[in-house]
Short mmCIF file of C-alpha atoms in Angstrom, two decimals:
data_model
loop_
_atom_site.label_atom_id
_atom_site.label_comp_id
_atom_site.label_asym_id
_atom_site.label_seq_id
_atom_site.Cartn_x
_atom_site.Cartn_y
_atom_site.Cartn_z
CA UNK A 1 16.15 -28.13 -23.31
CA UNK A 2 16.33 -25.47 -25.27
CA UNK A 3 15.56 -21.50 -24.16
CA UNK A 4 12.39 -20.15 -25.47
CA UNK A 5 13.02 -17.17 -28.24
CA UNK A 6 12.75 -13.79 -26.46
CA UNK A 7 10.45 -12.60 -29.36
CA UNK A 8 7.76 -15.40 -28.39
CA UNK A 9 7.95 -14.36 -24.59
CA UNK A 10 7.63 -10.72 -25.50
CA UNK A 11 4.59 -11.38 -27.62
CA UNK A 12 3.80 -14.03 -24.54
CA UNK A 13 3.94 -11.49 -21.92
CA UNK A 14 1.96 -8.78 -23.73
CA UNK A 15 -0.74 -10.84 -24.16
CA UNK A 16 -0.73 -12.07 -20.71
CA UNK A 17 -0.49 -9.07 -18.38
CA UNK A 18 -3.88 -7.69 -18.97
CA UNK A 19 -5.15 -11.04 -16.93
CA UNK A 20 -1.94 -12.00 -15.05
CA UNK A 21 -0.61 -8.61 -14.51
CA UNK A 22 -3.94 -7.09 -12.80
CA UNK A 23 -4.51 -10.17 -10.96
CA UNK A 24 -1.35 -10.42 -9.47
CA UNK A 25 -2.18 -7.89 -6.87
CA UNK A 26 -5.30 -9.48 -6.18
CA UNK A 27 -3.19 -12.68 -5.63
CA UNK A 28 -0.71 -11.35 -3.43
CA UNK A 29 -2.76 -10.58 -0.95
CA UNK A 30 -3.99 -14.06 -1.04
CA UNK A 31 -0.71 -15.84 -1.04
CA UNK A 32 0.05 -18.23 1.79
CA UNK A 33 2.89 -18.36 3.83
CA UNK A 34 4.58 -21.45 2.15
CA UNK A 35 5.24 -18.81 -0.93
CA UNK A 36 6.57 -16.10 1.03
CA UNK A 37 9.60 -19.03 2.32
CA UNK A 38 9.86 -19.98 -0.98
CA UNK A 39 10.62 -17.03 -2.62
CA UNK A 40 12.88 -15.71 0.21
CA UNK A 41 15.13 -18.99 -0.48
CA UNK A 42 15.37 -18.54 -4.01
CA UNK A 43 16.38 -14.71 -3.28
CA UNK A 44 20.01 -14.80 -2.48
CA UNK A 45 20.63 -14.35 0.96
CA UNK A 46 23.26 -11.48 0.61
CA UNK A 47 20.79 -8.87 -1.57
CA UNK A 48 18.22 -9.12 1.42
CA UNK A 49 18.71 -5.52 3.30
CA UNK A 50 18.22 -5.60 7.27
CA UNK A 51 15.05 -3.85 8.39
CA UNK A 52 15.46 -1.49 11.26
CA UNK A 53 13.93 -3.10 14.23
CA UNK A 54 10.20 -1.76 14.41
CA UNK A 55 8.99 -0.15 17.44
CA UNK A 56 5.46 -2.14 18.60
CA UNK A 57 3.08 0.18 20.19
CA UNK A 58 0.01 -1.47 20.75
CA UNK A 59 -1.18 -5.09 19.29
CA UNK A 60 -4.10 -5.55 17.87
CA UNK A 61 -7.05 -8.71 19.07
CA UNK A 62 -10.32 -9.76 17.60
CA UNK A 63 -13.07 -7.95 18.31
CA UNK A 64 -16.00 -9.96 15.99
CA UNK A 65 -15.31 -12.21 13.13
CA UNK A 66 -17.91 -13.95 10.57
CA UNK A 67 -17.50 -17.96 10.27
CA UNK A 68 -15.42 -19.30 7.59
CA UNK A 69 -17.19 -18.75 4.32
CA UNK A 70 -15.37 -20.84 1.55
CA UNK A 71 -17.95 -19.44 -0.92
CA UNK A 72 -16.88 -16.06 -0.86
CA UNK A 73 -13.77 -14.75 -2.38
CA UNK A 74 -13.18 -12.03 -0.48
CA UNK A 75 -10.17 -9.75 -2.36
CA UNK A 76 -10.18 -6.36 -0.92
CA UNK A 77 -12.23 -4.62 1.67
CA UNK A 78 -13.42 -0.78 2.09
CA UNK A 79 -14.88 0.76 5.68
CA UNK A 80 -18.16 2.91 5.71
CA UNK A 81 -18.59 3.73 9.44
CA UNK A 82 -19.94 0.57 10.99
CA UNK A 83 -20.20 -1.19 7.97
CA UNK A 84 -17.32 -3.30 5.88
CA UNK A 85 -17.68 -3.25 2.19
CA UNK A 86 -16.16 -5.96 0.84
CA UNK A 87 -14.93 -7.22 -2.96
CA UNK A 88 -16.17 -10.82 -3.28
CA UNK A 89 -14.77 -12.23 -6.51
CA UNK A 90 -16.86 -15.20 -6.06
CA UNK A 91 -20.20 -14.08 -6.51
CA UNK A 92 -19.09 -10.61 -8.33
CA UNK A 93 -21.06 -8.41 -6.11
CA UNK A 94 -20.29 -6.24 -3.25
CA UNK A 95 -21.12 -7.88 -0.01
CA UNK A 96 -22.00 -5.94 3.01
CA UNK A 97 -21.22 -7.04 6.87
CA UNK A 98 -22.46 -5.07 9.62
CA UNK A 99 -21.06 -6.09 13.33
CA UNK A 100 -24.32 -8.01 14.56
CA UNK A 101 -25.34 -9.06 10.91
CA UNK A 102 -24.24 -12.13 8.50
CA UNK A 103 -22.81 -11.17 5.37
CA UNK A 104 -24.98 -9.87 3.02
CA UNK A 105 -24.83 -9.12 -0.95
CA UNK A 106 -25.98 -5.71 -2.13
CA UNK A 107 -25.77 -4.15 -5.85
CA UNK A 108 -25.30 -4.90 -9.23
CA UNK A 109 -23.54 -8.09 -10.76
CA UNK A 110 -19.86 -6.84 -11.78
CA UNK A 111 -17.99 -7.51 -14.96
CA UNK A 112 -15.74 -10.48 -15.54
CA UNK A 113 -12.42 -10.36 -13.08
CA UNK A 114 -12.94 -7.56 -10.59
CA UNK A 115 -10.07 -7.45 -8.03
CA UNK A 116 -9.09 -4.19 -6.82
CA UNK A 117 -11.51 -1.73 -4.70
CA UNK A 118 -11.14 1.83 -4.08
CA UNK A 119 -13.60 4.16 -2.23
CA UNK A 120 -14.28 7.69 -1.21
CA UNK A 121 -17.02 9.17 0.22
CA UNK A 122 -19.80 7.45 -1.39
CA UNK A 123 -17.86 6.73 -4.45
CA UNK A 124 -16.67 2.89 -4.41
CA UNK A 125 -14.73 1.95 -7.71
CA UNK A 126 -14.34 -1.79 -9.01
CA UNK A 127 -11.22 -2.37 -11.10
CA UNK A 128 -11.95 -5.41 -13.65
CA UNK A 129 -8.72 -7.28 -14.90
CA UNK A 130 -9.69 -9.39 -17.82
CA UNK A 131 -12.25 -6.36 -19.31
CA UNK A 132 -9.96 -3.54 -18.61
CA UNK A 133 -12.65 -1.06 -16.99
CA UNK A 134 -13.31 0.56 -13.94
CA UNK A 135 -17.07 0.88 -12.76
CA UNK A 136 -18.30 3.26 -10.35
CA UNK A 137 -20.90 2.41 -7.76
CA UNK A 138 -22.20 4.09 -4.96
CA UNK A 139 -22.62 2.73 -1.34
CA UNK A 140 -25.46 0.69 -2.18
CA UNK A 141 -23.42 -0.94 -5.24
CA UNK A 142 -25.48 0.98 -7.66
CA UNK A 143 -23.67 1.46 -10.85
CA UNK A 144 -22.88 5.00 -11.69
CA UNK A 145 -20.53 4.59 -14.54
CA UNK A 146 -18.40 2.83 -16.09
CA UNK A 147 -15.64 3.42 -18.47
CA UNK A 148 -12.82 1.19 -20.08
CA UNK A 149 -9.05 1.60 -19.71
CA UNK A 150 -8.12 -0.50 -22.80
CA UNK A 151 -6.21 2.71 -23.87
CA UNK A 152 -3.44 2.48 -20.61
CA UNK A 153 -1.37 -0.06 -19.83
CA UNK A 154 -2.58 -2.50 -17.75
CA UNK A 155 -3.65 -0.62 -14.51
CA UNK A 156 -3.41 -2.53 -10.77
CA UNK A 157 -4.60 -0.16 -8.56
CA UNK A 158 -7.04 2.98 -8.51
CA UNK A 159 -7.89 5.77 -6.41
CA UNK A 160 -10.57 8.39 -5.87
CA UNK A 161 -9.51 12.21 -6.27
CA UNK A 162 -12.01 14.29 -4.04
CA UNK A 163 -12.83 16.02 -7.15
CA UNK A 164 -14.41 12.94 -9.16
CA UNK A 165 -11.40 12.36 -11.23
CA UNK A 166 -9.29 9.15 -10.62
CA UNK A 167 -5.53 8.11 -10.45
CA UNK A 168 -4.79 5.02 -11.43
CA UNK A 169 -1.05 2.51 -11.03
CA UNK A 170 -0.16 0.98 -14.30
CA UNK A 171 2.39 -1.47 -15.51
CA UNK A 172 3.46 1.54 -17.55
CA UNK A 173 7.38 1.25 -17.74
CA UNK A 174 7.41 5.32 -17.98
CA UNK A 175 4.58 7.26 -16.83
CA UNK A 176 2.84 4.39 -14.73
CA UNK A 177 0.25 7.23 -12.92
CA UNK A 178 -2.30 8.39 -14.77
CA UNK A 179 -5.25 11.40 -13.79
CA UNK A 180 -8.46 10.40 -15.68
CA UNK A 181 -11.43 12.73 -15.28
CA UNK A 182 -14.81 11.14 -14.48
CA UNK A 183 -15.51 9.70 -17.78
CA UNK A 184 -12.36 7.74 -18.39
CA UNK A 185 -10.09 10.64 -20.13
CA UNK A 186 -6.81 11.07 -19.46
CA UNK A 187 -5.79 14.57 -17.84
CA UNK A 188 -1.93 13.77 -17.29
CA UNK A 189 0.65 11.02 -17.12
CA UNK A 190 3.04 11.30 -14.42
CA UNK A 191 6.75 8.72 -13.65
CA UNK A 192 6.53 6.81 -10.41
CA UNK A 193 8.97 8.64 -7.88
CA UNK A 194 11.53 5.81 -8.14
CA UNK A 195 13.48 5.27 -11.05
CA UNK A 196 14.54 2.17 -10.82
CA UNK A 197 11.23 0.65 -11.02
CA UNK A 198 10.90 1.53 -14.68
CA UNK A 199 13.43 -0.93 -15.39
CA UNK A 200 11.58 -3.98 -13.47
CA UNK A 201 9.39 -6.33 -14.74
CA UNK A 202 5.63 -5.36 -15.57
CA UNK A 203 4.64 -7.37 -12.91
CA UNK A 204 6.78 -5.91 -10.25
CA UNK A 205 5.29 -2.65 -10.49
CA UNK A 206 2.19 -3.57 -9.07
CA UNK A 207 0.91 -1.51 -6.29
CA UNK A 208 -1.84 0.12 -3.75
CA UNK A 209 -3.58 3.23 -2.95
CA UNK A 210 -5.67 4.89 -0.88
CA UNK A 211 -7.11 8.12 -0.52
CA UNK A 212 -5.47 10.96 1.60
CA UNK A 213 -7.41 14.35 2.52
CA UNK A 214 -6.08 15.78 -0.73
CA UNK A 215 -4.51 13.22 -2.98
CA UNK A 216 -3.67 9.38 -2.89
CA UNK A 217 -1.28 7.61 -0.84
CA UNK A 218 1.01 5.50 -3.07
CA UNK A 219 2.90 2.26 -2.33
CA UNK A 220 4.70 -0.16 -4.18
CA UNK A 221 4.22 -3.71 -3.56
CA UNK A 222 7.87 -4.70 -3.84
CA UNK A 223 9.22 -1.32 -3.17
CA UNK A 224 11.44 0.97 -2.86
CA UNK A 225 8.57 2.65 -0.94
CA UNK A 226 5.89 5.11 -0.66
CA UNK A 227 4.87 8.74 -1.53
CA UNK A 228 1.37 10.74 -1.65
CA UNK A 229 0.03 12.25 -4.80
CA UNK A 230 -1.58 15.27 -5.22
CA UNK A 231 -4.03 16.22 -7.88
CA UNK A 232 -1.57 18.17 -9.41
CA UNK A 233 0.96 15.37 -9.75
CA UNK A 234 2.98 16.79 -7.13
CA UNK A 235 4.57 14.08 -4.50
CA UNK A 236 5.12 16.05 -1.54
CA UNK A 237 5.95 13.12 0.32
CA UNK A 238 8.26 10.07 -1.22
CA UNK A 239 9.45 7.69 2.05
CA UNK A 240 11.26 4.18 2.28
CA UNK A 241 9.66 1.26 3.32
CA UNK A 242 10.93 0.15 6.68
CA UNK A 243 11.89 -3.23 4.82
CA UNK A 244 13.81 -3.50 1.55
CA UNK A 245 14.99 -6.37 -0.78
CA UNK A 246 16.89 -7.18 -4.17
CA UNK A 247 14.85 -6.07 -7.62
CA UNK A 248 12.63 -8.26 -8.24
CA UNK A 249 12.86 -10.76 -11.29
CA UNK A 250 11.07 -12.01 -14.45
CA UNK A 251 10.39 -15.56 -14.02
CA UNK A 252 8.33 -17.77 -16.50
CA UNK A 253 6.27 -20.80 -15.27
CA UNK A 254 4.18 -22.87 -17.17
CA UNK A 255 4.24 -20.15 -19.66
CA UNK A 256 3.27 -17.69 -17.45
CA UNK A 257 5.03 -15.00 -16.57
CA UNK A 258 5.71 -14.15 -12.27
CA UNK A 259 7.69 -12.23 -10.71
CA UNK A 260 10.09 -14.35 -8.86
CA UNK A 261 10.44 -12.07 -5.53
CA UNK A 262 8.75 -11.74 -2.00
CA UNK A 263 6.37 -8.42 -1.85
CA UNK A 264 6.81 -6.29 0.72
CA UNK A 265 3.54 -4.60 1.08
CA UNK A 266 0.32 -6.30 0.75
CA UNK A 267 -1.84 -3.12 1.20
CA UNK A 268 -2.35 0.72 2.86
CA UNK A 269 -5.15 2.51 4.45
CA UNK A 270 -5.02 6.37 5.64
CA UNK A 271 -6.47 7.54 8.90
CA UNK A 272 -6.29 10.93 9.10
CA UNK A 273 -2.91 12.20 8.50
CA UNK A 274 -1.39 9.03 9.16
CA UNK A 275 -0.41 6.12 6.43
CA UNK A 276 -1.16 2.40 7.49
CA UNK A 277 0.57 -0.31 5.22
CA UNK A 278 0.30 -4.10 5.59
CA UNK A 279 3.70 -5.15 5.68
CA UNK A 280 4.97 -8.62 3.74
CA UNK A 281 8.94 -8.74 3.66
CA UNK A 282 11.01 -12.37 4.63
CA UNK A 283 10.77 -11.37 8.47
CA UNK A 284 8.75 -13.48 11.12
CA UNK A 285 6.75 -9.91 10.76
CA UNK A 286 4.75 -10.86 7.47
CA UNK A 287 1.52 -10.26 7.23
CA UNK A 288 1.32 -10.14 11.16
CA UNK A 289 1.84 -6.08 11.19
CA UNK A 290 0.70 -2.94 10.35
CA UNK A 291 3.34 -0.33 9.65
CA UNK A 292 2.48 3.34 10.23
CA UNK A 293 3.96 6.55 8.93
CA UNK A 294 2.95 10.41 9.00
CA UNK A 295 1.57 12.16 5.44
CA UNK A 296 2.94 15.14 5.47
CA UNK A 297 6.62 14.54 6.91
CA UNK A 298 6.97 10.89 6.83
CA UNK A 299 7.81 9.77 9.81
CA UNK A 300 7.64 6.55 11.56
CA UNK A 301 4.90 6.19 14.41
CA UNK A 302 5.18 3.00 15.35
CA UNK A 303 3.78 -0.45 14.06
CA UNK A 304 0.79 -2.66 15.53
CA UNK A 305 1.50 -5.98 15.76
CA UNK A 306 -1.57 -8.35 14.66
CA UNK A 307 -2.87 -11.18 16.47
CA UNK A 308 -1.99 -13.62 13.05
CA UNK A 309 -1.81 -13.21 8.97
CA UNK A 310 -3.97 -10.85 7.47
CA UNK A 311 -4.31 -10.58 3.46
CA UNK A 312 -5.96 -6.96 3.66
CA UNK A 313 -6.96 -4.27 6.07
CA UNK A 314 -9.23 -1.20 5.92
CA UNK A 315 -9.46 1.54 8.09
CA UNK A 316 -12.37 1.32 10.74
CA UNK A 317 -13.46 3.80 13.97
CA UNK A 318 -12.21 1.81 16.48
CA UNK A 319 -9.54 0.09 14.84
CA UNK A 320 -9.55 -2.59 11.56
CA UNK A 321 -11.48 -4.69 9.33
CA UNK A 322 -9.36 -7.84 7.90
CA UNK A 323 -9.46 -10.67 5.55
CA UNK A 324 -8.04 -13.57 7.25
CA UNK A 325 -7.12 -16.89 5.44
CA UNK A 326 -8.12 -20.23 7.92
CA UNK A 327 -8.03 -23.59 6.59
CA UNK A 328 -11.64 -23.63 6.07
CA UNK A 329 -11.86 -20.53 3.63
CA UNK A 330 -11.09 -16.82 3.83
CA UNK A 331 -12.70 -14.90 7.13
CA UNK A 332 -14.02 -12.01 8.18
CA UNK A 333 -12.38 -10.07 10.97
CA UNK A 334 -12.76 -6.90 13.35
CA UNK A 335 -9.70 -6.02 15.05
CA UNK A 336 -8.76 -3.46 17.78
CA UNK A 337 -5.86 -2.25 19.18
CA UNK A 338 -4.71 -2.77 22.75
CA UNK A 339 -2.34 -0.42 23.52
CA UNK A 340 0.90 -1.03 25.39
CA UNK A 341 0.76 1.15 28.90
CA UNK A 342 4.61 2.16 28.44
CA UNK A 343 4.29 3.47 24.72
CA UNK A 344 0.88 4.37 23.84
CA UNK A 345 -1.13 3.45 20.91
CA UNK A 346 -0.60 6.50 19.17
CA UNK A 347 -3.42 5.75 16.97
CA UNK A 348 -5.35 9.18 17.19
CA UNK A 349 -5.57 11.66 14.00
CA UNK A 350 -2.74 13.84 13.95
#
């Protein structure tokens, strides 16, 4: 059968990425764990690089959970002291759950494709895929604003500055983080801290963040690893991830476009001073850990091991809200660490 022309894929993939790219993220944290073996076979077996062995310090159980809801579409998830904010792509709304309440919708209907969530304070952004535009609500899922980013490259994740202004990840193959102020303009453009990820796919530069005290905590979804960025553009901190793999690949499928290569995070939440990512990777560990890191210097604190998969994770008082995938439709979790007596949870602010 004969090879497509490259000209026809080019023009394929830019058309594509504006839906496929942003979505991807979405859809990684979705992904069951049939894909995760798949991709790790078709990876060959000598570019896979050994993970130190992680040091468990407390494990995490179920504290409340709602029943399985195959009607909502939960995609990402935000904490607001008691109460979990969450993304539902279903219904388009934000949906509200509260430990001794059902799930309830709140706010305005959202545009088209809305996948990613980011939130500070009582700012809550909604990235859309398909329209390009972020919309600002506030805890109530009012709309404040809204403003299109037709003008970047497709963007996959954003992320509150404490000023008002925004950073946003884009599939930019050069200066992939962008500043925008509070209506949408761009202040500066700024490289990812890796270099070799200009030279992957679109798609493989897809990634999450979270707000710090003073910037945005960065991390790649197939690596090399993370970093925090400061207003400024300054990345005081650039770290590994404790997992690494081969560069991921451009693969076409049914036209599509994918990027033929296990992710290694899923997403990251900040407590205090300390970095909390979801960890994927081709060990027996995906999905089923949290691993944790200091801001400032970067060092490793430890990991919590989860009580099964989790898709995402946000940042609660006493411990973590989750999206959990059951046979019966995406659920609802509360979980908690329990700490283990000889090592501590270590789970305080530092």
């Amino acid at each position: 059968m004969a090879r497509p022309r490259a000209p026809r894929r080019a023009q394929m993939s830019r058309r594509l990425l504006h839906t496929v790219g942003a979505m991807a993220m979405a859809a990684l944290a979705l992904a069951v764990g049939c894909e995760l073996a798949v991709a790790s076979a078709r990876a060959p077996s000598n570019a896979r690089v050994a993970a130190p062995a992680r040091r468990i310090v407390a494990h995490a159980v179920v504290s409340a959970h709602t029943d399985a809801a195959p009607a909502l579409a939960p995609m990402r998830l935000a904490a607001d002291a008691e109460r979990l904010i969450v993304l539902d792509a279903a219904h388009r709304r934000l949906a509200i759950w509260t430990p001794h309440d059902s799930v309830q919708h709140a706010g305005a209907v959202l545009s088209r494709a809305p996948f990613q969530l980011a939130r500070r304070g009582d700012r809550i952004g909604v990235l859309d895929a398909r329209d390009a535009r972020l919309t600002v609500l506030d805890s109530r899922g009012r709309i404040r604003a809204r403003f299109g980013l037709a003008h970047l490259p497709p963007a996959f994740a954003a992320c509150a500055f404490a000023d008002g202004s925004w950073l946003v990840l884009t599939a930019g193959d050069g200066d992939a983080l962008i500043r925008l102020d509070s209506v949408g303009a761009v202040l500066w453009r700024r490289p990812v801290p890796w270099p070799v990820v200009t030279t992957w796919p679109p798609l493989a530069r897809q990634g999450v963040l979270a707000p710090t005290r003073d910037g945005c905590a960065l991390a790649l979804a197939f690596g090399p690893g993370w970093a925090e960025v400061q207003p400024d553009g300054r990345m005081p901190t650039v770290m590994p991830l404790r997992e690494a793999g081969p560069s991921p690949r451009q693969s076409w499928r049914r036209r599509t476009e994918r990027t033929a290569q296990t992710p290694l995070v899923a997403d990251v939440v900040v407590r205090g001073d300390t970095i909390e990512l979801l960890a994927v990777g081709t060990t027996l560990d995906a999905w089923r850990v949290i691993d944790r890191f200091h801001v400032r210097t970067g060092a490793y604190l430890g990991s919590i091991r989860l009580p099964g998969p989790v898709r995402a994770i946000s940042a609660t008082p006493d411990g973590w809200g989750a999206i959990v995938p059951t046979p019966r439709g995406p659920r609802l979790a509360r979980l908690r660490p329990v700490r283990i007596p000889s090592v501590g949870n270590g789970l305080r602010s530092r």
